[in-house]
Amino acid sequence: MTVLSAPAMAQNENGLSSLDISRCAGRIGVDLRSVDEAFVAFALDGLPWISTEEAQVSVGTQIVSTTITGSGWLRRRGGTVTYFRYTCLLDANRQALMAHMGAIERRVGDSSPPATTIAGTASFPKTPPLPRGIELRLQVLDTSGPMAEIVAEQVVRSGWPQPMPFALRIPKTVSLKDRKLALAARVVLAHKTIFTLANPRPLDPGDLERPIELVLEPPLAKP
């Protein structure tokens, strides 16, 4: 198993370093809506928390070419939050065939690596109800160099009216000293950005301790 090493260039066409996260989120979202009526929102962590393994394996009549493993959280009505690990199987066209989630059981000594969390909510203008499948895509960026570097990223899907919650985790092993951090966010439907932050929001040390409220707007039309 090797850590996914996509180039750390933040603003690609789709707003994520890996569309595999989005595809896995779509598969998990379909499964959750069918079995969990209390589902409010869930999130899948991207870099640096995911790993990938390439292999040609048969599962029944389907051929799996890639296995993605990672972590995330699930929020239900009443405010309860469950942290989980997931495995997502992709075919040769990088479409998600199936996904499995398993809760992280802290009471039996299971836990995620220590992390700094940047949490809050994202809202956008009131519109007619949007169809299922919208995603909130977020990245914590280091903008201190000539090219923005991804420090952490996350995909959020929600079955509940906005605002959409988020909670990005940065490993404690990652030094934040002398870094200029900023938070980029966009809402995507069918690979099209429908709401976005015009510019990444700068983060100061206090933002690591208090909730952040983001307000997204329709993207500016290109001239």
JSON list of C-alpha atoms in Angstrom, two decimals:
[
{"chain": "A", "resi": 1, "resn": "MET", "atom": "CA", "xyz": [0.00, 0.00, 0.00]},
{"chain": "A", "resi": 2, "resn": "THR", "atom": "CA", "xyz": [1.49, 3.34, -1.03]},
{"chain": "A", "resi": 3, "resn": "VAL", "atom": "CA", "xyz": [0.47, 6.86, -0.14]},
{"chain": "A", "resi": 4, "resn": "LEU", "atom": "CA", "xyz": [-1.13, 8.66, -3.06]},
{"chain": "A", "resi": 5, "resn": "SER", "atom": "CA", "xyz": [1.39, 11.13, -4.38]},
{"chain": "A", "resi": 6, "resn": "ALA", "atom": "CA", "xyz": [-0.58, 13.37, -6.70]},
{"chain": "A", "resi": 7, "resn": "PRO", "atom": "CA", "xyz": [1.20, 16.65, -7.52]},
{"chain": "A", "resi": 8, "resn": "ALA", "atom": "CA", "xyz": [0.38, 19.21, -4.85]},
{"chain": "A", "resi": 9, "resn": "MET", "atom": "CA", "xyz": [-1.00, 21.86, -7.22]},
{"chain": "A", "resi": 10, "resn": "ALA", "atom": "CA", "xyz": [-4.18, 23.16, -5.69]},
{"chain": "A", "resi": 11, "resn": "GLN", "atom": "CA", "xyz": [-6.39, 24.69, -8.33]},
{"chain": "A", "resi": 12, "resn": "ASN", "atom": "CA", "xyz": [-6.81, 22.11, -11.05]},
{"chain": "A", "resi": 13, "resn": "GLU", "atom": "CA", "xyz": [-9.91, 22.12, -13.24]},
{"chain": "A", "resi": 14, "resn": "ASN", "atom": "CA", "xyz": [-12.03, 20.17, -10.78]},
{"chain": "A", "resi": 15, "resn": "GLY", "atom": "CA", "xyz": [-10.78, 21.68, -7.54]},
{"chain": "A", "resi": 16, "resn": "LEU", "atom": "CA", "xyz": [-9.33, 18.49, -6.08]},
{"chain": "A", "resi": 17, "resn": "SER", "atom": "CA", "xyz": [-6.01, 16.74, -6.48]},
{"chain": "A", "resi": 18, "resn": "SER", "atom": "CA", "xyz": [-7.85, 13.49, -7.04]},
{"chain": "A", "resi": 19, "resn": "LEU", "atom": "CA", "xyz": [-11.31, 12.93, -8.51]},
{"chain": "A", "resi": 20, "resn": "ASP", "atom": "CA", "xyz": [-11.20, 9.48, -6.96]},
{"chain": "A", "resi": 21, "resn": "ILE", "atom": "CA", "xyz": [-12.32, 11.04, -3.66]},
{"chain": "A", "resi": 22, "resn": "SER", "atom": "CA", "xyz": [-15.38, 12.50, -5.36]},
{"chain": "A", "resi": 23, "resn": "ARG", "atom": "CA", "xyz": [-16.26, 9.22, -7.03]},
{"chain": "A", "resi": 24, "resn": "CYS", "atom": "CA", "xyz": [-16.00, 7.34, -3.75]},
{"chain": "A", "resi": 25, "resn": "ALA", "atom": "CA", "xyz": [-18.14, 10.00, -2.04]},
{"chain": "A", "resi": 26, "resn": "GLY", "atom": "CA", "xyz": [-20.81, 9.54, -4.69]},
{"chain": "A", "resi": 27, "resn": "ARG", "atom": "CA", "xyz": [-20.91, 5.79, -4.10]},
{"chain": "A", "resi": 28, "resn": "ILE", "atom": "CA", "xyz": [-21.05, 6.16, -0.32]},
{"chain": "A", "resi": 29, "resn": "GLY", "atom": "CA", "xyz": [-23.75, 8.83, -0.58]},
{"chain": "A", "resi": 30, "resn": "VAL", "atom": "CA", "xyz": [-26.02, 6.51, -2.56]},
{"chain": "A", "resi": 31, "resn": "ASP", "atom": "CA", "xyz": [-25.52, 3.75, 0.00]},
{"chain": "A", "resi": 32, "resn": "LEU", "atom": "CA", "xyz": [-26.16, 6.03, 3.00]},
{"chain": "A", "resi": 33, "resn": "ARG", "atom": "CA", "xyz": [-29.38, 7.49, 1.64]},
{"chain": "A", "resi": 34, "resn": "SER", "atom": "CA", "xyz": [-30.79, 4.01, 1.19]},
{"chain": "A", "resi": 35, "resn": "VAL", "atom": "CA", "xyz": [-30.06, 2.74, 4.72]},
{"chain": "A", "resi": 36, "resn": "ASP", "atom": "CA", "xyz": [-29.74, 5.70, 7.11]},
{"chain": "A", "resi": 37, "resn": "GLU", "atom": "CA", "xyz": [-32.72, 8.06, 7.44]},
{"chain": "A", "resi": 38, "resn": "ALA", "atom": "CA", "xyz": [-30.91, 10.06, 10.14]},
{"chain": "A", "resi": 39, "resn": "PHE", "atom": "CA", "xyz": [-28.02, 10.88, 7.79]},
{"chain": "A", "resi": 40, "resn": "VAL", "atom": "CA", "xyz": [-27.26, 14.62, 7.73]},
{"chain": "A", "resi": 41, "resn": "ALA", "atom": "CA", "xyz": [-23.80, 14.86, 6.16]},
{"chain": "A", "resi": 42, "resn": "PHE", "atom": "CA", "xyz": [-20.60, 12.92, 5.66]},
{"chain": "A", "resi": 43, "resn": "ALA", "atom": "CA", "xyz": [-17.09, 13.80, 4.59]},
{"chain": "A", "resi": 44, "resn": "LEU", "atom": "CA", "xyz": [-14.17, 11.95, 3.02]},
{"chain": "A", "resi": 45, "resn": "ASP", "atom": "CA", "xyz": [-10.65, 13.20, 3.73]},
{"chain": "A", "resi": 46, "resn": "GLY", "atom": "CA", "xyz": [-8.32, 13.66, 0.79]},
{"chain": "A", "resi": 47, "resn": "LEU", "atom": "CA", "xyz": [-4.61, 14.37, 0.93]},
{"chain": "A", "resi": 48, "resn": "PRO", "atom": "CA", "xyz": [-2.71, 13.52, 3.07]},
{"chain": "A", "resi": 49, "resn": "TRP", "atom": "CA", "xyz": [-5.03, 10.87, 4.53]},
{"chain": "A", "resi": 50, "resn": "ILE", "atom": "CA", "xyz": [-5.74, 8.60, 1.54]},
{"chain": "A", "resi": 51, "resn": "SER", "atom": "CA", "xyz": [-3.78, 5.74, 0.06]},
{"chain": "A", "resi": 52, "resn": "THR", "atom": "CA", "xyz": [-4.17, 3.82, -3.17]},
{"chain": "A", "resi": 53, "resn": "GLU", "atom": "CA", "xyz": [-3.27, 0.39, -4.45]},
{"chain": "A", "resi": 54, "resn": "GLU", "atom": "CA", "xyz": [-3.33, -0.56, -8.13]},
{"chain": "A", "resi": 55, "resn": "ALA", "atom": "CA", "xyz": [-4.26, -4.17, -8.93]},
{"chain": "A", "resi": 56, "resn": "GLN", "atom": "CA", "xyz": [-6.44, -6.21, -11.27]},
{"chain": "A", "resi": 57, "resn": "VAL", "atom": "CA", "xyz": [-8.78, -8.21, -9.04]},
{"chain": "A", "resi": 58, "resn": "SER", "atom": "CA", "xyz": [-12.11, -9.87, -9.81]},
{"chain": "A", "resi": 59, "resn": "VAL", "atom": "CA", "xyz": [-15.04, -9.27, -7.44]},
{"chain": "A", "resi": 60, "resn": "GLY", "atom": "CA", "xyz": [-17.83, -11.43, -8.79]},
{"chain": "A", "resi": 61, "resn": "THR", "atom": "CA", "xyz": [-18.23, -10.41, -12.43]},
{"chain": "A", "resi": 62, "resn": "GLN", "atom": "CA", "xyz": [-16.57, -7.01, -11.93]},
{"chain": "A", "resi": 63, "resn": "ILE", "atom": "CA", "xyz": [-12.91, -6.16, -12.36]},
{"chain": "A", "resi": 64, "resn": "VAL", "atom": "CA", "xyz": [-11.37, -3.90, -9.72]},
{"chain": "A", "resi": 65, "resn": "SER", "atom": "CA", "xyz": [-8.33, -1.95, -10.88]},
{"chain": "A", "resi": 66, "resn": "THR", "atom": "CA", "xyz": [-7.79, 0.38, -7.90]},
{"chain": "A", "resi": 67, "resn": "THR", "atom": "CA", "xyz": [-8.45, 0.25, -4.16]},
{"chain": "A", "resi": 68, "resn": "ILE", "atom": "CA", "xyz": [-8.71, 3.55, -2.29]},
{"chain": "A", "resi": 69, "resn": "THR", "atom": "CA", "xyz": [-8.55, 3.60, 1.52]},
{"chain": "A", "resi": 70, "resn": "GLY", "atom": "CA", "xyz": [-9.08, 6.61, 3.72]},
{"chain": "A", "resi": 71, "resn": "SER", "atom": "CA", "xyz": [-11.00, 8.13, 6.59]},
{"chain": "A", "resi": 72, "resn": "GLY", "atom": "CA", "xyz": [-13.94, 10.44, 7.19]},
{"chain": "A", "resi": 73, "resn": "TRP", "atom": "CA", "xyz": [-16.86, 11.33, 9.43]},
{"chain": "A", "resi": 74, "resn": "LEU", "atom": "CA", "xyz": [-20.64, 10.94, 9.43]},
{"chain": "A", "resi": 75, "resn": "ARG", "atom": "CA", "xyz": [-23.05, 13.34, 11.14]},
{"chain": "A", "resi": 76, "resn": "ARG", "atom": "CA", "xyz": [-26.61, 12.32, 12.04]},
{"chain": "A", "resi": 77, "resn": "ARG", "atom": "CA", "xyz": [-29.64, 14.24, 13.27]},
{"chain": "A", "resi": 78, "resn": "GLY", "atom": "CA", "xyz": [-29.21, 15.16, 16.91]},
{"chain": "A", "resi": 79, "resn": "GLY", "atom": "CA", "xyz": [-25.57, 16.09, 16.33]},
{"chain": "A", "resi": 80, "resn": "THR", "atom": "CA", "xyz": [-23.90, 12.71, 16.82]},
{"chain": "A", "resi": 81, "resn": "VAL", "atom": "CA", "xyz": [-20.72, 12.26, 14.80]},
{"chain": "A", "resi": 82, "resn": "THR", "atom": "CA", "xyz": [-19.13, 8.93, 13.88]},
{"chain": "A", "resi": 83, "resn": "TYR", "atom": "CA", "xyz": [-15.58, 8.70, 12.55]},
{"chain": "A", "resi": 84, "resn": "PHE", "atom": "CA", "xyz": [-14.87, 5.92, 10.09]},
{"chain": "A", "resi": 85, "resn": "ARG", "atom": "CA", "xyz": [-12.40, 4.34, 7.75]},
{"chain": "A", "resi": 86, "resn": "TYR", "atom": "CA", "xyz": [-13.49, 3.35, 4.28]},
{"chain": "A", "resi": 87, "resn": "THR", "atom": "CA", "xyz": [-12.38, 1.20, 1.38]},
{"chain": "A", "resi": 88, "resn": "CYS", "atom": "CA", "xyz": [-13.55, 2.09, -2.13]},
{"chain": "A", "resi": 89, "resn": "LEU", "atom": "CA", "xyz": [-13.12, -0.10, -5.21]},
{"chain": "A", "resi": 90, "resn": "LEU", "atom": "CA", "xyz": [-12.71, 1.49, -8.66]},
{"chain": "A", "resi": 91, "resn": "ASP", "atom": "CA", "xyz": [-12.93, -0.11, -12.08]},
{"chain": "A", "resi": 92, "resn": "ALA", "atom": "CA", "xyz": [-10.62, 0.52, -15.02]},
{"chain": "A", "resi": 93, "resn": "ASN", "atom": "CA", "xyz": [-12.56, 3.71, -15.88]},
{"chain": "A", "resi": 94, "resn": "ARG", "atom": "CA", "xyz": [-12.05, 5.00, -12.31]},
{"chain": "A", "resi": 95, "resn": "GLN", "atom": "CA", "xyz": [-15.75, 4.60, -11.52]},
{"chain": "A", "resi": 96, "resn": "ALA", "atom": "CA", "xyz": [-16.64, 3.50, -7.99]},
{"chain": "A", "resi": 97, "resn": "LEU", "atom": "CA", "xyz": [-18.01, -0.04, -7.96]},
{"chain": "A", "resi": 98, "resn": "MET", "atom": "CA", "xyz": [-18.56, -0.37, -4.21]},
{"chain": "A", "resi": 99, "resn": "ALA", "atom": "CA", "xyz": [-17.45, 1.04, -0.87]},
{"chain": "A", "resi": 100, "resn": "HIS", "atom": "CA", "xyz": [-17.28, -0.22, 2.70]},
{"chain": "A", "resi": 101, "resn": "MET", "atom": "CA", "xyz": [-17.28, 1.92, 5.86]},
{"chain": "A", "resi": 102, "resn": "GLY", "atom": "CA", "xyz": [-16.13, 0.78, 9.30]},
{"chain": "A", "resi": 103, "resn": "ALA", "atom": "CA", "xyz": [-16.48, 2.90, 12.45]},
{"chain": "A", "resi": 104, "resn": "ILE", "atom": "CA", "xyz": [-13.34, 3.88, 14.37]},
{"chain": "A", "resi": 105, "resn": "GLU", "atom": "CA", "xyz": [-13.95, 2.38, 17.82]},
{"chain": "A", "resi": 106, "resn": "ARG", "atom": "CA", "xyz": [-12.12, 4.59, 20.33]},
{"chain": "A", "resi": 107, "resn": "ARG", "atom": "CA", "xyz": [-13.54, 2.60, 23.26]},
{"chain": "A", "resi": 108, "resn": "VAL", "atom": "CA", "xyz": [-11.46, -0.40, 22.21]},
{"chain": "A", "resi": 109, "resn": "GLY", "atom": "CA", "xyz": [-8.29, 1.59, 21.62]},
{"chain": "A", "resi": 110, "resn": "ASP", "atom": "CA", "xyz": [-8.81, 2.32, 17.95]},
{"chain": "A", "resi": 111, "resn": "SER", "atom": "CA", "xyz": [-8.16, 5.95, 16.97]},
{"chain": "A", "resi": 112, "resn": "SER", "atom": "CA", "xyz": [-7.07, 8.26, 14.18]},
{"chain": "A", "resi": 113, "resn": "PRO", "atom": "CA", "xyz": [-3.61, 9.83, 14.23]},
{"chain": "A", "resi": 114, "resn": "PRO", "atom": "CA", "xyz": [-3.47, 13.13, 16.19]},
{"chain": "A", "resi": 115, "resn": "ALA", "atom": "CA", "xyz": [-4.52, 16.08, 14.06]},
{"chain": "A", "resi": 116, "resn": "THR", "atom": "CA", "xyz": [-5.25, 19.80, 14.06]},
{"chain": "A", "resi": 117, "resn": "THR", "atom": "CA", "xyz": [-8.83, 20.45, 12.89]},
{"chain": "A", "resi": 118, "resn": "ILE", "atom": "CA", "xyz": [-10.13, 23.37, 10.85]},
{"chain": "A", "resi": 119, "resn": "ALA", "atom": "CA", "xyz": [-13.91, 23.24, 11.15]},
{"chain": "A", "resi": 120, "resn": "GLY", "atom": "CA", "xyz": [-16.95, 25.32, 10.29]},
{"chain": "A", "resi": 121, "resn": "THR", "atom": "CA", "xyz": [-19.83, 25.64, 7.86]},
{"chain": "A", "resi": 122, "resn": "ALA", "atom": "CA", "xyz": [-20.33, 26.78, 4.28]},
{"chain": "A", "resi": 123, "resn": "SER", "atom": "CA", "xyz": [-23.51, 28.44, 3.04]},
{"chain": "A", "resi": 124, "resn": "PHE", "atom": "CA", "xyz": [-24.55, 29.84, -0.31]},
{"chain": "A", "resi": 125, "resn": "PRO", "atom": "CA", "xyz": [-27.41, 31.95, -1.72]},
{"chain": "A", "resi": 126, "resn": "LYS", "atom": "CA", "xyz": [-30.95, 30.64, -1.32]},
{"chain": "A", "resi": 127, "resn": "THR", "atom": "CA", "xyz": [-31.94, 28.94, -4.55]},
{"chain": "A", "resi": 128, "resn": "PRO", "atom": "CA", "xyz": [-34.54, 26.43, -5.69]},
{"chain": "A", "resi": 129, "resn": "PRO", "atom": "CA", "xyz": [-33.72, 23.05, -4.12]},
{"chain": "A", "resi": 130, "resn": "LEU", "atom": "CA", "xyz": [-30.58, 21.66, -5.67]},
{"chain": "A", "resi": 131, "resn": "PRO", "atom": "CA", "xyz": [-30.60, 18.06, -6.91]},
{"chain": "A", "resi": 132, "resn": "ARG", "atom": "CA", "xyz": [-28.83, 15.34, -5.01]},
{"chain": "A", "resi": 133, "resn": "GLY", "atom": "CA", "xyz": [-25.16, 14.93, -5.68]},
{"chain": "A", "resi": 134, "resn": "ILE", "atom": "CA", "xyz": [-23.84, 18.41, -4.84]},
{"chain": "A", "resi": 135, "resn": "GLU", "atom": "CA", "xyz": [-20.44, 18.37, -3.17]},
{"chain": "A", "resi": 136, "resn": "LEU", "atom": "CA", "xyz": [-18.59, 20.83, -1.01]},
{"chain": "A", "resi": 137, "resn": "ARG", "atom": "CA", "xyz": [-14.91, 20.58, -1.93]},
{"chain": "A", "resi": 138, "resn": "LEU", "atom": "CA", "xyz": [-12.37, 22.17, 0.38]},
{"chain": "A", "resi": 139, "resn": "GLN", "atom": "CA", "xyz": [-8.62, 22.57, 0.49]},
{"chain": "A", "resi": 140, "resn": "VAL", "atom": "CA", "xyz": [-6.25, 24.01, 3.06]},
{"chain": "A", "resi": 141, "resn": "LEU", "atom": "CA", "xyz": [-3.47, 25.57, 1.01]},
{"chain": "A", "resi": 142, "resn": "ASP", "atom": "CA", "xyz": [0.04, 26.71, 1.82]},
{"chain": "A", "resi": 143, "resn": "THR", "atom": "CA", "xyz": [0.46, 29.89, -0.24]},
{"chain": "A", "resi": 144, "resn": "SER", "atom": "CA", "xyz": [3.92, 30.83, 1.00]},
{"chain": "A", "resi": 145, "resn": "GLY", "atom": "CA", "xyz": [5.63, 29.55, -2.16]},
{"chain": "A", "resi": 146, "resn": "PRO", "atom": "CA", "xyz": [5.25, 30.39, -5.85]},
{"chain": "A", "resi": 147, "resn": "MET", "atom": "CA", "xyz": [2.72, 27.56, -6.27]},
{"chain": "A", "resi": 148, "resn": "ALA", "atom": "CA", "xyz": [-0.03, 26.78, -3.76]},
{"chain": "A", "resi": 149, "resn": "GLU", "atom": "CA", "xyz": [0.53, 23.44, -2.02]},
{"chain": "A", "resi": 150, "resn": "ILE", "atom": "CA", "xyz": [-2.29, 21.28, -0.68]},
{"chain": "A", "resi": 151, "resn": "VAL", "atom": "CA", "xyz": [-1.97, 20.70, 3.07]},
{"chain": "A", "resi": 152, "resn": "ALA", "atom": "CA", "xyz": [-5.33, 18.96, 3.53]},
{"chain": "A", "resi": 153, "resn": "GLU", "atom": "CA", "xyz": [-8.50, 18.47, 1.53]},
{"chain": "A", "resi": 154, "resn": "GLN", "atom": "CA", "xyz": [-12.01, 17.12, 1.99]},
{"chain": "A", "resi": 155, "resn": "VAL", "atom": "CA", "xyz": [-15.22, 16.32, 0.12]},
{"chain": "A", "resi": 156, "resn": "VAL", "atom": "CA", "xyz": [-18.54, 16.82, 1.95]},
{"chain": "A", "resi": 157, "resn": "ARG", "atom": "CA", "xyz": [-21.94, 15.54, 0.86]},
{"chain": "A", "resi": 158, "resn": "SER", "atom": "CA", "xyz": [-25.11, 16.49, 2.70]},
{"chain": "A", "resi": 159, "resn": "GLY", "atom": "CA", "xyz": [-28.65, 15.14, 2.85]},
{"chain": "A", "resi": 160, "resn": "TRP", "atom": "CA", "xyz": [-29.79, 18.15, 4.89]},
{"chain": "A", "resi": 161, "resn": "PRO", "atom": "CA", "xyz": [-30.44, 21.82, 4.08]},
{"chain": "A", "resi": 162, "resn": "GLN", "atom": "CA", "xyz": [-27.46, 24.16, 4.22]},
{"chain": "A", "resi": 163, "resn": "PRO", "atom": "CA", "xyz": [-25.20, 25.30, 5.77]},
{"chain": "A", "resi": 164, "resn": "MET", "atom": "CA", "xyz": [-22.91, 22.38, 5.01]},
{"chain": "A", "resi": 165, "resn": "PRO", "atom": "CA", "xyz": [-20.48, 21.41, 7.79]},
{"chain": "A", "resi": 166, "resn": "PHE", "atom": "CA", "xyz": [-16.80, 20.64, 7.28]},
{"chain": "A", "resi": 167, "resn": "ALA", "atom": "CA", "xyz": [-13.89, 19.58, 9.46]},
{"chain": "A", "resi": 168, "resn": "LEU", "atom": "CA", "xyz": [-10.51, 19.26, 7.75]},
{"chain": "A", "resi": 169, "resn": "ARG", "atom": "CA", "xyz": [-7.73, 17.53, 9.66]},
{"chain": "A", "resi": 170, "resn": "ILE", "atom": "CA", "xyz": [-4.01, 18.30, 9.39]},
{"chain": "A", "resi": 171, "resn": "PRO", "atom": "CA", "xyz": [-1.67, 15.68, 10.90]},
{"chain": "A", "resi": 172, "resn": "LYS", "atom": "CA", "xyz": [0.16, 16.88, 13.99]},
{"chain": "A", "resi": 173, "resn": "THR", "atom": "CA", "xyz": [3.33, 15.65, 12.32]},
{"chain": "A", "resi": 174, "resn": "VAL", "atom": "CA", "xyz": [2.95, 18.38, 9.67]},
{"chain": "A", "resi": 175, "resn": "SER", "atom": "CA", "xyz": [4.70, 21.56, 10.76]},
{"chain": "A", "resi": 176, "resn": "LEU", "atom": "CA", "xyz": [2.68, 24.74, 10.21]},
{"chain": "A", "resi": 177, "resn": "LYS", "atom": "CA", "xyz": [5.52, 27.06, 11.19]},
{"chain": "A", "resi": 178, "resn": "ASP", "atom": "CA", "xyz": [6.24, 29.83, 8.66]},
{"chain": "A", "resi": 179, "resn": "ARG", "atom": "CA", "xyz": [3.38, 28.68, 6.45]},
{"chain": "A", "resi": 180, "resn": "LYS", "atom": "CA", "xyz": [0.74, 31.03, 5.01]},
{"chain": "A", "resi": 181, "resn": "LEU", "atom": "CA", "xyz": [-2.43, 28.98, 5.16]},
{"chain": "A", "resi": 182, "resn": "ALA", "atom": "CA", "xyz": [-5.63, 29.69, 3.27]},
{"chain": "A", "resi": 183, "resn": "LEU", "atom": "CA", "xyz": [-8.91, 27.83, 2.84]},
{"chain": "A", "resi": 184, "resn": "ALA", "atom": "CA", "xyz": [-10.41, 27.35, -0.63]},
{"chain": "A", "resi": 185, "resn": "ALA", "atom": "CA", "xyz": [-13.97, 26.07, -1.10]},
{"chain": "A", "resi": 186, "resn": "ARG", "atom": "CA", "xyz": [-16.44, 25.42, -3.87]},
{"chain": "A", "resi": 187, "resn": "VAL", "atom": "CA", "xyz": [-19.75, 23.63, -4.37]},
{"chain": "A", "resi": 188, "resn": "VAL", "atom": "CA", "xyz": [-19.77, 21.33, -7.37]},
{"chain": "A", "resi": 189, "resn": "LEU", "atom": "CA", "xyz": [-22.59, 19.60, -9.25]},
{"chain": "A", "resi": 190, "resn": "ALA", "atom": "CA", "xyz": [-21.78, 17.13, -12.03]},
{"chain": "A", "resi": 191, "resn": "HIS", "atom": "CA", "xyz": [-18.19, 18.45, -12.24]},
{"chain": "A", "resi": 192, "resn": "LYS", "atom": "CA", "xyz": [-19.40, 22.05, -12.62]},
{"chain": "A", "resi": 193, "resn": "THR", "atom": "CA", "xyz": [-18.68, 24.72, -10.00]},
{"chain": "A", "resi": 194, "resn": "ILE", "atom": "CA", "xyz": [-21.95, 26.40, -9.01]},
{"chain": "A", "resi": 195, "resn": "PHE", "atom": "CA", "xyz": [-20.77, 28.30, -5.90]},
{"chain": "A", "resi": 196, "resn": "THR", "atom": "CA", "xyz": [-17.28, 29.29, -4.81]},
{"chain": "A", "resi": 197, "resn": "LEU", "atom": "CA", "xyz": [-15.13, 31.56, -2.67]},
{"chain": "A", "resi": 198, "resn": "ALA", "atom": "CA", "xyz": [-13.83, 34.28, -4.96]},
{"chain": "A", "resi": 199, "resn": "ASN", "atom": "CA", "xyz": [-10.44, 33.99, -3.22]},
{"chain": "A", "resi": 200, "resn": "PRO", "atom": "CA", "xyz": [-9.05, 31.52, -0.67]},
{"chain": "A", "resi": 201, "resn": "ARG", "atom": "CA", "xyz": [-9.72, 32.70, 2.89]},
{"chain": "A", "resi": 202, "resn": "PRO", "atom": "CA", "xyz": [-6.50, 33.38, 4.83]},
{"chain": "A", "resi": 203, "resn": "LEU", "atom": "CA", "xyz": [-6.21, 31.39, 8.07]},
{"chain": "A", "resi": 204, "resn": "ASP", "atom": "CA", "xyz": [-4.61, 32.70, 11.24]},
{"chain": "A", "resi": 205, "resn": "PRO", "atom": "CA", "xyz": [-3.73, 30.70, 14.39]},
{"chain": "A", "resi": 206, "resn": "GLY", "atom": "CA", "xyz": [-7.09, 31.57, 15.96]},
{"chain": "A", "resi": 207, "resn": "ASP", "atom": "CA", "xyz": [-8.93, 29.82, 13.13]},
{"chain": "A", "resi": 208, "resn": "LEU", "atom": "CA", "xyz": [-7.55, 26.53, 14.45]},
{"chain": "A", "resi": 209, "resn": "GLU", "atom": "CA", "xyz": [-9.57, 27.04, 17.63]},
{"chain": "A", "resi": 210, "resn": "ARG", "atom": "CA", "xyz": [-12.92, 28.50, 16.51]},
{"chain": "A", "resi": 211, "resn": "PRO", "atom": "CA", "xyz": [-15.58, 27.62, 13.89]},
{"chain": "A", "resi": 212, "resn": "ILE", "atom": "CA", "xyz": [-15.26, 29.29, 10.50]},
{"chain": "A", "resi": 213, "resn": "GLU", "atom": "CA", "xyz": [-18.29, 30.50, 8.56]},
{"chain": "A", "resi": 214, "resn": "LEU", "atom": "CA", "xyz": [-17.86, 30.57, 4.78]},
{"chain": "A", "resi": 215, "resn": "VAL", "atom": "CA", "xyz": [-20.29, 32.25, 2.39]},
{"chain": "A", "resi": 216, "resn": "LEU", "atom": "CA", "xyz": [-19.96, 31.08, -1.21]},
{"chain": "A", "resi": 217, "resn": "GLU", "atom": "CA", "xyz": [-21.23, 32.92, -4.29]},
{"chain": "A", "resi": 218, "resn": "PRO", "atom": "CA", "xyz": [-21.92, 31.99, -7.91]},
{"chain": "A", "resi": 219, "resn": "PRO", "atom": "CA", "xyz": [-18.67, 32.08, -9.90]},
{"chain": "A", "resi": 220, "resn": "LEU", "atom": "CA", "xyz": [-18.00, 35.17, -11.97]},
{"chain": "A", "resi": 221, "resn": "ALA", "atom": "CA", "xyz": [-18.80, 34.72, -15.65]},
{"chain": "A", "resi": 222, "resn": "LYS", "atom": "CA", "xyz": [-15.74, 34.50, -17.85]},
{"chain": "A", "resi": 223, "resn": "PRO", "atom": "CA", "xyz": [-15.38, 37.40, -20.30]}
]
